Amino acid sequence: MRVERIINETNDEFPIGIRVLAVDDDPTCLLLLETLLRRCKYNVTTTNQAITALKLLRQNKFDLVICDVHMPDMDGFKLLELVGLEMDLPVIMLSANGDTNVVMKGITHGACDYLLKPVRIEELNNIWQHVVRRKRFERKDRYNSNSQAKLRADSGEAVGMGSIGNNGKLKKKRKDQDEDEERDENGHNNNEDPSIRKKPRVVWSAELHSKFVAAVNQLGMKNATPKKILELMNVEKLTTQNKFRLYLKRISCAANQQVNIAAAVRMRSPNGLGNFHTLAGSNHLHNAAFRSFPPRGVLGRLNTDAGLLIRGLPFPGTIRSGHGQSSVNSGNDQSKLQSFVSGIHNANILQGLPMSLELDQVQTNNGVSHIGELPIADSTTVFPVSSSLIDATITGFSGNPLLGVTSHSLMLEASSQQAGNSRDIVPAIGFRNGNTLSDFAPLAPASNRESNADLQCEPIPINCNAGELITSAPQEWNSPYQSNVTPCSMNSSIPVSGTMVQFGLCLDQNNSMDSDSIGPSSFIDNSAMEQSIIDKEGYLMLEPWEQGSHIPYNIGLLEDLWELQ
Amino acid sequence: MDVVNQLQRQFIDYSASLHREGFLDDQFTQLQKLQDDNSPDFVVEVASLFFEDCEKLINNMARALEQQQGVDFKQVDASVHQLKGSSSSIGAMRVKDVCIAFRSFCEAQNREGCLRCLQQVTHEYSLLKNKLQTLFRLQQQILAAGGSIPVVE
């Protein structure tokens, strides 16, 4: 098997000292687990509370988490998701209950394994494979995704997110792998330490995307909750996190939390429209004028690094979550945001709109995270919208702060299309929590950015539920490179417990937002956009694409943003 | 030597009977194997934790089932589930089996059935506690006499 070959290539020995965190409220089981793990030569830390576990995970580096399903302070699945999002570590579930539906739930929430109590030492002896496997695939994926990016850049053909060929391969490989491996496909920027954030996720191939779209269409806007979509898509081992992660991966690591926060704050203002006007405009944005707002609470690090994918557009800000609890901003967010790439070609303009991604890190259960400032959502994501120029590279998306969205992380991706496309960008966002996006409005890309300082594109709230989403064109995730229009689908966000949905939106540069499209897409027509923006809620997703050049102004924008804060 | 041998034989016989009667299962043997010089009191420690936990859970269940206004079966079920987990971890087979039956009564929201199961669980738990305490005492005696605990397969 491939895995074995890979492992054998480098090191045949048992990786001693893997750092495991064991969480179980039952003291008997916990002691037993600890002893067994020690016997297997793992480095064990134990706690009987999930909240303490999260704290420990944030403060220290771990390689693997084993946790019980039934715990009094937090549901094991919730912890599983949080760990996956924030720290991106392999998590093994443990329970006395072996019913298939519970096991399935574990898998869909991202567990890389599910053990039944009483745990046997033989099983614990093997858990190290999850750590090693993940590392390897990440490395591999990163390699793949890098080459994919180059491919995209060169070819200029519309491709779905991630090159189809490679993605397909990866995807296939993924399916071939162990059932429980869920998250370790994507390339990883950093593969040394699994606990380092920014892990790539499942590659969102065109195939997945079309399934996604089909699912959304089938469910209808109102019902298109991430969870349902996931079910409909019926893709093995796909979680709502995958898409999000994918986008995050794309974004290079620039955005940082502060930026996001700033963005979020800015985005929020309801009068954003005014700003939008200025921002919106011609499709062509000349660089630098965009501002990205860092989402609140979440890290959005603008990718300033040239090497990073981010292109002109600011990105990802993860948001949210307010305070407290989760500092969701954990590295995952950052990486995610960073991966978010707003492709902006040199020539292209980015929309001034900052993009912020909202990550739902915080668990809604705890009632967290609502960003105080945001009136609605805990996290706001601001997406920069960039209008793509003919030559493309656009990915502009307007970020809308998600107001009212709670702890969900959204990944928005928008690609703006050339004028020819009439597609509008439909932001689709799924939110985990019941909040509805009320506030966010896609930031329209402003073609000419007025001073950076103005950027604050206030996001105009778009009502997703208006049911307008849509995109007539078939959606595809495609790289901004092409002049094609990428269809966008808007998804009314319906918070689903713990699932996040990200939708890709395609921004069509030329078009103004019409009722169907949301937000940022049309940079062209401010008023139209405005209108539509107001009408709709949505997020735009930027499809990050790689460009050879980074737009330095991103950084500048961020700085400005910070200052503005 | 004789004393040690005798004690060891007693220990083996007693262990075997506990297994035969279903009080303990293979998991308990695994626990014993885990005990070594680094953790010489491991089994006793785990057993003590189990007893404490068991008592707490039984009390929870009793309280929940006593509610005249309306029994919160979810809560009872959660406690039973946990007891099932810990009893299976220590190898307390009979206790675990009662828990399984207990859970179906909880699901059926059958108060009478639950109360009966609770009684059974309490009974099994006391029996097990006594037997394990005897076993541990034997272990102590062997060690005190300079012998080592035989491993019972």
XYZ file of C-alpha atoms in Angstrom:
718
model
C 0.000 0.000 0.000
C 1.042 3.387 -0.705
C 1.102 4.443 2.848
C 3.314 1.679 3.880
C 5.695 2.339 1.138
C 5.924 5.903 2.087
C 6.481 5.140 5.668
C 9.058 2.563 4.949
C 10.960 4.893 2.821
C 12.056 7.016 5.621
C 11.784 5.502 8.986
C 10.875 2.063 10.072
C 10.944 2.553 13.721
C 8.208 3.206 16.119
C 7.963 6.905 16.699
C 8.571 7.081 20.373
C 7.254 9.947 22.350
C 4.224 10.870 20.329
C 2.381 13.363 22.434
C -1.104 12.197 23.148
C -3.822 14.011 24.992
C -6.414 11.732 26.547
C -9.783 13.139 27.555
C -12.393 11.149 29.424
C -14.680 12.071 32.267
C -14.658 8.537 33.651
C -11.709 8.285 36.029
C -11.445 4.530 35.752
C -11.191 4.624 32.012
C -8.891 7.577 32.072
C -6.414 5.897 34.353
C -6.552 2.768 32.296
C -6.040 4.704 29.104
C -3.136 6.573 30.551
C -1.443 3.420 31.705
C -1.978 1.678 28.427
C -0.644 4.613 26.479
C 2.402 4.894 28.677
C 2.983 1.227 28.188
C 2.906 1.800 24.461
C 5.584 4.438 24.854
C 3.509 7.475 24.133
C 3.905 10.702 25.948
C 0.582 11.057 27.732
C -1.309 13.926 29.233
C -4.741 13.403 30.664
C -7.692 15.499 31.619
C -11.247 14.734 32.451
C -12.723 17.890 31.034
C -13.058 18.939 27.455
C -12.569 22.580 28.229
C -9.310 21.893 29.973
C -8.355 19.771 27.020
C -8.808 22.677 24.654
C -6.754 24.872 26.854
C -3.991 22.344 26.996
C -4.096 21.907 23.277
C -3.700 25.579 22.714
C -0.827 25.936 25.055
C 1.117 22.877 24.187
C 1.970 20.852 21.196
C 0.323 17.538 20.811
C 0.311 15.017 18.061
C -2.871 13.171 18.744
C -6.018 13.446 20.802
C -8.096 10.600 22.171
C -11.407 11.597 23.579
C -14.547 10.078 24.892
C -17.828 10.675 23.154
C -19.955 11.285 26.201
C -18.676 13.996 28.397
C -20.571 16.254 30.714
C -19.106 19.612 29.793
C -18.931 19.258 26.064
C -20.044 16.771 23.511
C -17.185 14.685 22.242
C -18.087 15.423 18.651
C -17.963 19.086 19.285
C -14.545 18.793 20.771
C -13.561 16.739 17.804
C -14.586 19.428 15.410
C -12.938 22.156 17.350
C -9.705 20.339 17.568
C -9.845 19.641 13.914
C -10.462 23.230 13.058
C -8.173 24.882 15.447
C -5.311 22.593 15.713
C -5.881 20.182 12.970
C -4.766 17.181 14.902
C -5.890 13.639 14.403
C -8.592 12.784 16.899
C -9.599 9.324 17.963
C -12.998 8.826 19.484
C -13.617 6.468 22.299
C -16.884 5.099 23.544
C -18.617 2.197 25.126
C -21.274 2.618 22.497
C -20.473 0.932 19.250
C -23.648 1.561 17.334
C -23.035 2.148 13.679
C -24.785 5.466 13.624
C -22.636 6.810 16.406
C -19.500 5.565 14.743
C -20.676 7.163 11.532
C -21.227 10.395 13.317
C -17.689 10.244 14.535
C -16.423 9.740 11.048
C -18.462 12.530 9.568
C -17.257 14.874 12.238
C -13.745 14.101 11.304
C -12.505 11.458 13.659
C -9.653 9.507 12.262
C -10.566 6.466 14.279
C -13.214 5.191 16.607
C -12.351 2.793 19.411
C -14.685 0.862 21.610
C -14.304 0.509 25.292
C -12.735 -1.395 26.835
C -9.701 -0.295 24.949
C -7.180 -2.888 24.164
C -3.517 -2.265 24.191
C -3.129 -3.693 20.712
C -5.333 -0.978 19.317
C -3.495 1.740 21.144
C -0.274 0.386 19.864
C -1.372 1.300 16.382
C -2.631 4.796 16.839
C 0.685 6.317 15.901
C -0.092 5.530 12.290
C -2.652 8.309 12.261
C -0.031 10.821 13.141
C 2.496 9.635 10.663
C -0.007 9.192 7.912
C -1.243 12.677 8.244
C 2.180 14.123 8.119
C 3.010 12.267 5.020
C -0.043 13.129 3.143
C 0.238 16.657 4.020
C 3.650 16.783 2.636
C 2.537 15.081 -0.440
C -0.429 17.223 -0.823
C 1.447 20.327 -0.443
C 3.634 19.244 -3.198
C 0.682 18.436 -5.289
C -1.144 21.564 -4.622
C 1.855 23.603 -5.400
C 2.183 22.015 -8.709
C -1.462 22.423 -9.234
C -1.234 26.021 -8.593
C 1.424 26.385 -11.134
C -0.632 24.504 -13.552
C -3.451 26.802 -13.035
C -1.439 29.800 -13.377
C -0.043 28.633 -16.574
C -2.981 27.285 -18.193
C -5.371 29.987 -17.683
C -8.150 27.651 -18.091
C -10.892 27.632 -15.793
C -10.395 24.917 -13.463
C -12.239 24.020 -10.472
C -10.689 24.688 -7.258
C -7.598 22.837 -7.344
C -6.737 21.227 -10.548
C -9.106 18.596 -11.402
C -6.573 16.168 -12.447
C -4.625 16.344 -9.349
C -7.558 16.721 -7.212
C -9.162 13.808 -8.704
C -6.148 11.852 -7.998
C -5.924 13.035 -4.529
C -9.491 12.458 -3.997
C -9.291 9.019 -5.302
C -6.376 8.326 -3.221
C -8.222 9.582 -0.328
C -11.034 7.274 -0.932
C -8.718 4.427 -1.211
C -7.220 5.096 2.041
C -8.316 4.053 5.333
C -11.891 4.869 5.920
C -11.305 6.983 8.827
C -8.688 9.154 7.430
C -10.435 12.196 6.674
C -8.357 15.125 6.690
C -5.014 14.391 5.635
C -5.153 14.826 2.035
C -4.304 18.261 1.382
C -1.033 19.724 0.977
C 0.258 21.267 3.922
C 2.360 24.209 4.054
C 3.958 23.050 7.098
C 4.363 19.471 7.524
C 6.789 19.180 10.250
C 4.534 19.321 13.096
C 0.993 18.306 12.806
C 0.027 20.533 15.521
C 1.062 23.476 13.518
C -1.803 25.078 12.000
C -2.504 25.546 8.458
C -3.103 22.184 7.297
C -4.503 21.663 3.975
C -7.642 19.911 3.650
C -9.568 17.990 1.285
C -9.198 19.120 -2.162
C -12.313 20.476 -3.540
C -12.434 19.077 -6.938
C -14.787 20.002 -9.633
C -16.580 16.804 -9.027
C -17.169 17.655 -5.455
C -18.194 21.040 -6.409
C -20.799 19.920 -8.803
C -22.139 17.619 -6.205
C -22.153 20.458 -3.850
C -24.064 22.588 -6.197
C -26.499 19.893 -6.939
C -27.072 19.383 -3.301
C -27.642 23.009 -2.695
C -30.039 23.224 -5.531
C -31.870 20.261 -4.338
C -32.212 21.515 -0.879
C -33.150 24.939 -1.859
C -31.761 27.986 -0.352
C -33.566 27.776 2.811
C -32.619 24.323 3.658
C -29.170 24.267 2.374
C -27.515 23.733 5.613
C -24.038 22.480 5.534
C -24.998 19.286 7.105
C -27.703 18.511 4.687
C -25.597 19.393 1.807
C -23.002 17.122 3.078
C -25.430 14.325 3.362
C -26.760 14.889 -0.041
C -23.413 14.977 -1.520
C -22.782 11.751 0.126
C -19.177 12.008 -0.376
C -17.152 9.805 1.669
C -15.235 11.442 4.313
C -16.114 14.849 3.297
C -16.898 17.136 6.052
C -18.099 20.609 6.061
C -14.758 21.529 7.160
C -13.175 20.326 4.066
C -14.263 22.982 1.811
C -13.412 25.558 4.218
C -10.061 24.217 4.700
C -9.470 24.011 1.124
C -9.966 27.613 0.771
C -7.917 28.335 3.661
C -5.195 26.428 2.197
C -5.298 28.551 -0.765
C -4.843 31.583 1.066
C -1.425 32.177 1.980
C -0.704 32.847 5.385
C -0.999 36.394 5.553
C -4.059 37.376 7.244
C -3.816 37.641 10.838
C -6.307 38.034 13.409
C -6.026 41.617 13.971
C -6.601 42.332 10.464
C -9.589 40.256 10.542
C -10.891 41.864 13.507
C -10.399 45.190 12.069
C -12.049 44.125 8.987
C -14.848 42.685 10.801
C -15.391 45.758 12.666
C -15.261 47.797 9.662
C -17.292 45.604 7.692
C -19.924 45.721 10.026
C -21.091 49.077 9.722
C -24.327 49.037 8.062
C -23.679 52.022 6.091
C -21.121 50.314 4.282
C -22.844 50.937 1.170
C -21.475 54.258 0.861
C -18.104 52.916 0.882
C -19.010 50.360 -1.445
C -19.915 52.790 -3.877
C -16.606 54.081 -3.959
C -15.238 50.768 -4.031
C -17.441 49.296 -6.439
C -17.012 50.399 -9.758
C -15.222 49.364 -12.625
C -14.244 45.996 -12.813
C -10.839 46.786 -12.882
C -9.461 47.403 -9.708
C -6.195 48.672 -9.708
C -4.357 47.107 -7.282
C -3.819 47.977 -4.069
C -6.731 49.443 -3.109
C -8.239 46.837 -1.396
C -8.493 46.479 2.082
C -9.024 43.498 3.766
C -10.612 43.408 6.965
C -9.498 40.942 9.228
C -12.243 39.166 10.677
C -12.787 39.542 14.157
C -11.444 37.232 16.342
C -10.319 35.079 13.739
C -7.174 35.226 12.288
C -6.969 36.279 9.042
C -3.632 36.953 8.126
C -3.162 38.721 5.038
C -0.795 37.124 3.054
C 1.896 39.379 2.491
C 4.315 36.939 1.556
C 5.034 36.917 -1.991
C 5.298 33.340 -2.036
C 1.896 33.002 -0.785
C -0.937 32.594 -2.920
C -2.725 35.522 -1.917
C -3.002 37.804 -4.551
C -3.865 41.172 -4.185
C -6.905 40.447 -2.374
C -6.846 40.330 1.177
C -8.121 37.485 2.682
C -9.139 35.571 4.866
C -9.804 36.633 8.078
C -11.181 34.208 10.139
C -13.502 35.323 12.346
C -14.901 35.050 15.064
C -15.688 34.204 17.696
C -15.751 36.409 19.758
C -13.936 36.337 22.559
C -13.762 34.206 24.889
C -13.993 31.078 24.282
C -12.475 30.134 21.690
C -9.855 31.716 20.595
C -10.566 30.411 17.567
C -8.082 32.306 16.165
C -5.915 29.549 16.668
C -3.510 28.732 14.149
C -5.894 26.910 12.107
C -7.693 29.913 11.274
C -4.684 31.603 10.324
C -3.597 29.052 8.061
C -6.900 28.810 6.650
C -7.177 32.314 5.960
C -3.978 32.394 4.492
C -4.723 29.808 2.199
C -7.461 31.822 1.061
C -6.264 33.425 -1.837
C -7.734 36.125 -3.480
C -6.396 36.074 -6.729
C -5.661 39.261 -8.077
C -3.643 39.628 -10.904
C -1.223 42.295 -11.025
C -3.226 43.996 -13.435
C -6.310 43.175 -11.741
C -7.726 44.980 -9.113
C -8.726 43.848 -6.042
C -11.536 44.988 -4.634
C -11.037 46.893 -1.805
C -13.239 44.710 0.033
C -11.625 42.953 2.604
C -12.424 39.534 3.015
C -12.693 37.929 6.141
C -13.389 34.511 6.714
C -15.214 33.545 9.507
C -14.235 30.606 11.194
C -16.413 29.077 13.437
C -14.186 28.067 15.950
C -16.066 28.731 18.802
C -18.411 26.370 19.850
C -21.770 27.627 19.803
C -22.698 25.544 22.628
C -20.892 27.616 24.927
C -22.658 30.487 23.712
C -19.607 31.915 22.673
C -18.339 34.077 20.672
C -20.273 36.622 19.595
C -18.234 39.368 18.778
C -19.453 42.078 20.740
C -19.115 44.508 18.084
C -20.807 42.752 15.503
C -24.296 43.175 15.847
C -25.014 39.983 14.555
C -22.589 37.581 13.826
C -19.829 36.627 15.869
C -17.531 36.606 13.231
C -17.454 38.619 10.320
C -15.711 37.768 7.395
C -14.674 40.227 5.114
C -13.707 39.347 1.807
C -11.976 41.390 -0.482
C -13.444 41.452 -3.709
C -11.471 41.726 -6.648
C -12.641 42.154 -9.983
C -10.985 40.155 -12.405
C -9.673 41.546 -15.381
C -9.718 39.933 -18.510
C -6.547 38.511 -18.069
C -7.696 37.299 -15.200
C -6.911 36.655 -12.315
C -9.515 37.669 -10.456
C -10.881 36.603 -7.636
C -12.588 39.083 -6.027
C -15.010 38.607 -3.640
C -16.573 40.736 -1.361
C -16.337 39.834 2.049
C -19.203 40.181 4.095
C -18.870 40.179 7.557
C -20.977 37.616 8.736
C -22.972 39.024 11.200
C -24.853 36.910 13.260
C -22.921 34.089 12.250
C -21.585 32.406 15.032
C -18.924 30.253 15.308
C -18.953 28.988 11.971
C -16.232 29.352 9.763
C -17.001 30.219 6.380
C -15.029 30.056 3.525
C -15.958 32.215 0.907
C -14.563 32.175 -2.296
C -15.407 34.335 -5.026
C -13.954 34.619 -8.229
C -14.736 37.410 -10.270
C -15.228 36.957 -13.737
C -14.727 38.923 -16.584
C -17.148 41.203 -17.819
C -18.485 38.756 -20.158
C -19.928 36.712 -17.529
C -23.081 37.622 -16.211
C -22.753 35.537 -13.334
C -23.132 37.066 -10.216
C -21.482 36.195 -7.281
C -23.463 34.548 -4.925
C -22.122 34.224 -1.685
C -23.111 31.268 0.021
C -22.383 30.792 3.439
C -23.340 28.330 5.813
C -23.232 29.018 9.313
C -23.093 26.781 11.985
C -25.022 28.484 14.405
C -28.382 29.509 14.043
C -27.466 32.961 13.319
C -28.379 34.172 10.087
C -26.296 36.429 8.287
C -27.876 39.525 8.499
C -25.340 41.890 8.248
C -22.979 40.961 5.941
C -22.893 42.382 2.684
C -20.475 41.626 0.201
C -18.034 44.140 -0.291
C -18.019 45.261 -3.659
C -14.835 45.455 -5.198
C -13.885 48.849 -5.715
C -12.130 49.448 -8.712
C -10.479 52.457 -7.840
C -9.690 52.455 -4.535
C -9.779 55.566 -3.068
C -7.525 55.879 -0.333
C -6.948 52.867 1.451
C -8.194 54.396 4.416
C -11.547 54.315 3.090
C -11.689 50.903 2.534
C -13.767 49.761 4.913
C -16.083 48.519 2.690
C -18.883 48.182 4.671
C -20.432 45.137 3.850
C -23.849 45.356 2.839
C -26.003 42.871 4.255
C -27.423 40.622 1.873
C -30.213 38.457 2.633
C -29.376 35.135 1.716
C -32.626 33.808 2.366
C -34.039 35.846 -0.258
C -33.517 32.849 -2.228
C -31.844 34.678 -4.751
C -28.906 32.804 -4.994
C -28.129 31.558 -7.696
C -26.122 31.469 -10.281
C -27.314 30.514 -13.398
C -24.168 29.260 -14.592
C -23.046 26.062 -13.374
C -20.974 26.580 -10.517
C -17.606 25.624 -10.539
C -14.842 26.513 -8.538
C -12.623 27.926 -10.763
C -9.680 29.848 -10.713
C -9.911 33.352 -11.478
C -7.613 32.991 -14.206
C -10.141 32.379 -16.521
C -12.358 34.693 -17.912
C -15.071 32.332 -17.462
C -17.556 33.054 -15.132
C -17.705 30.900 -12.322
C -21.022 30.299 -11.117
C -21.752 31.093 -7.745
C -24.123 29.612 -5.569
C -25.431 31.286 -2.715
C -26.419 29.494 0.108
C -28.441 30.856 2.732
C -26.706 30.148 5.703
C -28.431 28.110 8.024
C -26.619 27.328 10.931
C -26.115 23.844 11.339
C -24.719 22.523 14.346
C -21.175 22.506 13.905
C -20.989 22.348 10.291
C -19.653 24.874 8.160
C -20.276 25.350 4.717
C -18.417 27.243 2.407
C -19.490 28.172 -0.824
C -17.660 29.405 -3.554
C -18.878 32.343 -5.167
C -17.950 33.582 -8.317
C -17.801 37.102 -8.785
C -18.549 38.330 -11.992
C -16.853 41.355 -12.498
C -18.879 42.831 -14.977
C -22.051 42.265 -13.629
C -23.613 44.362 -11.333
C -25.299 42.722 -8.764
C -28.568 41.921 -9.787
C -31.025 40.442 -7.677
C -29.691 37.150 -8.341
C -26.293 37.754 -7.522
C -24.941 38.848 -4.502
C -22.550 41.159 -3.717
C -19.428 41.979 -4.789
C -19.473 40.753 -8.049
C -20.307 43.525 -9.904
C -17.973 46.067 -9.362
C -19.293 47.684 -12.141
C -22.316 49.031 -10.990
C -22.218 50.449 -7.680
C -25.710 51.229 -7.321
C -26.814 48.040 -8.681
C -24.529 46.340 -6.484
C -25.578 48.178 -3.647
C -29.009 47.245 -4.241
C -28.351 43.738 -4.630
C -26.103 43.711 -1.834
C -28.675 44.979 0.350
C -30.955 42.443 -0.789
C -28.807 39.658 -0.398
C -26.722 38.269 2.108
C -24.013 36.217 1.246
C -20.508 35.696 1.159
C -18.359 35.669 -1.618
C -15.763 33.323 -1.910
C -12.623 34.123 -3.347
C -10.999 31.618 -5.170
C -7.501 31.945 -4.463
C -5.261 31.452 -7.182
C -1.788 31.631 -7.434
C -0.099 34.223 -9.091
C 3.343 34.776 -9.514
C 3.206 38.098 -8.070
C 1.935 39.128 -4.853
C 0.473 42.286 -4.534
C 2.260 44.108 -1.995
C -0.399 46.445 -1.334
C -2.170 43.898 0.481
C 0.079 44.390 3.223
C -0.331 47.986 3.019
C -3.977 47.622 3.249
C -3.760 45.542 6.199
C -1.664 47.956 7.876
C -4.044 50.602 7.077
C -6.748 48.603 8.416
C -5.020 48.121 11.553
C -4.406 51.676 11.892
C -7.910 52.430 11.279
C -8.844 50.256 14.025
C 8.107 -21.106 50.666
C 5.302 -23.357 51.485
C 3.277 -20.526 52.767
C 3.953 -18.564 49.640
C 3.115 -21.488 47.424
C -0.042 -22.090 49.293
C -1.065 -18.516 49.091
C -0.249 -18.402 45.436
C -2.330 -21.455 44.796
C -5.188 -19.948 46.679
C -4.830 -16.859 44.642
C -4.911 -18.748 41.389
C -7.913 -20.771 42.388
C -9.780 -17.793 43.572
C -9.033 -15.865 40.436
C -10.155 -18.747 38.316
C -13.424 -19.002 40.152
C -14.110 -15.339 39.717
C -13.587 -15.695 36.035
C -15.700 -18.798 35.899
C -18.547 -17.185 37.694
C -18.450 -14.252 35.403
C -17.429 -11.656 37.876
C -14.346 -10.889 35.928
C -13.460 -11.288 32.341
C -10.424 -11.099 30.162
C -10.117 -7.371 30.544
C -9.204 -7.857 34.168
C -6.407 -10.169 33.142
C -5.169 -7.450 30.815
C -5.140 -5.077 33.724
C -3.117 -7.466 35.774
C -0.633 -7.753 32.973
C -0.243 -4.027 32.917
C 0.886 -4.060 36.470
C 4.591 -4.084 36.751
C 7.382 -2.725 38.819
C 6.751 0.754 37.639
C 3.141 0.617 38.697
C 2.929 -2.080 41.333
C -0.459 -1.047 42.622
C -2.056 -0.440 39.332
C -4.849 -2.954 39.610
C -5.763 -1.895 43.096
C -5.777 1.723 42.020
C -8.021 1.126 39.085
C -10.352 -1.000 41.149
C -10.628 1.666 43.834
C -11.423 4.298 41.256
C -14.020 2.028 39.815
C -15.696 1.460 43.149
C -15.853 5.142 43.897
C -17.202 5.935 40.497
C -19.695 3.125 40.693
C -21.100 4.320 43.962
C -21.461 7.816 42.650
C -23.256 6.629 39.551
C -25.556 4.359 41.463
C -26.516 7.237 43.696
C -27.197 9.407 40.686
C -29.406 6.796 39.177
C -31.271 6.189 42.393
C -31.953 9.859 42.780
C -33.120 10.241 39.248
C -35.403 7.251 39.486
C -36.905 8.421 42.713
C -38.277 11.551 41.196
C -41.983 11.289 41.619
C -42.739 14.087 39.253
C -41.100 12.549 36.305
C -38.047 10.494 35.811
C -35.368 11.975 33.631
C -34.502 8.873 31.721
C -31.867 10.648 29.729
C -29.951 11.309 32.858
C -30.339 7.772 34.055
C -29.228 6.529 30.687
C -26.158 8.726 30.745
C -25.162 7.310 34.114
C -25.781 3.769 32.994
C -23.750 4.384 29.890
C -20.853 5.598 31.909
C -21.102 2.694 34.298
C -21.112 0.358 31.373
C -17.958 1.961 30.066
C -16.074 1.775 33.308
C -17.204 -1.709 34.206
C -16.130 -2.992 30.828
C -12.799 -1.249 31.221
C -12.081 -2.992 34.455
C -13.489 -6.302 33.396
C -16.514 -6.339 35.660
C -18.541 -8.521 33.379
C -21.639 -9.070 35.425
C -22.008 -5.430 36.232
C -21.617 -4.612 32.584
C -24.271 -7.119 31.579
C -26.766 -5.624 33.952
C -25.994 -2.233 32.488
C -26.858 -3.448 29.049
C -30.273 -4.592 30.194
C -30.605 -1.402 32.186
C -30.128 0.691 29.080
C -32.972 -0.917 27.224
C -35.286 -0.184 30.109
C -34.150 3.395 30.048
C -34.861 3.639 26.384
C -38.289 2.172 26.947
C -38.723 4.620 29.796
C -39.790 1.784 31.996
C -39.421 2.944 35.543
C -40.118 -0.389 37.140
C -37.672 -2.119 34.939
C -35.078 0.511 35.701
C -35.571 0.190 39.404
C -35.128 -3.519 39.164
C -31.968 -3.124 37.205
C -30.702 -0.608 39.670
C -31.163 -3.122 42.413
C -29.330 -5.713 40.423
C -26.492 -3.377 39.664
C -26.130 -2.488 43.298
C -26.113 -6.116 44.218
C -23.540 -7.083 41.631
C -21.389 -4.193 42.549
C -21.282 -5.175 46.245
C -20.528 -8.753 45.393
C -17.722 -7.740 43.107
C -16.313 -5.346 45.606
C -16.133 -8.040 48.254
C -14.561 -10.530 45.955
C -11.952 -8.147 44.692
C -11.092 -7.101 48.174
C -10.509 -10.728 49.055
C -8.373 -11.136 45.998
C -6.308 -8.095 46.821
C -5.843 -9.262 50.332
C -4.469 -12.513 49.065
C -2.127 -10.573 46.828
C -0.892 -8.574 49.759
C -0.297 -11.692 51.754
C 1.721 -13.234 48.991
C 3.851 -10.165 48.634
C 4.297 -9.910 52.373
C 5.450 -13.493 52.470
C 8.039 -12.657 49.867
C 6.376 -14.237 46.911
C 5.225 -12.826 43.610
C 1.797 -12.645 42.197
C 1.210 -15.418 39.751
C -0.230 -14.481 36.416
C -3.488 -16.176 35.787
C -4.315 -16.830 32.178
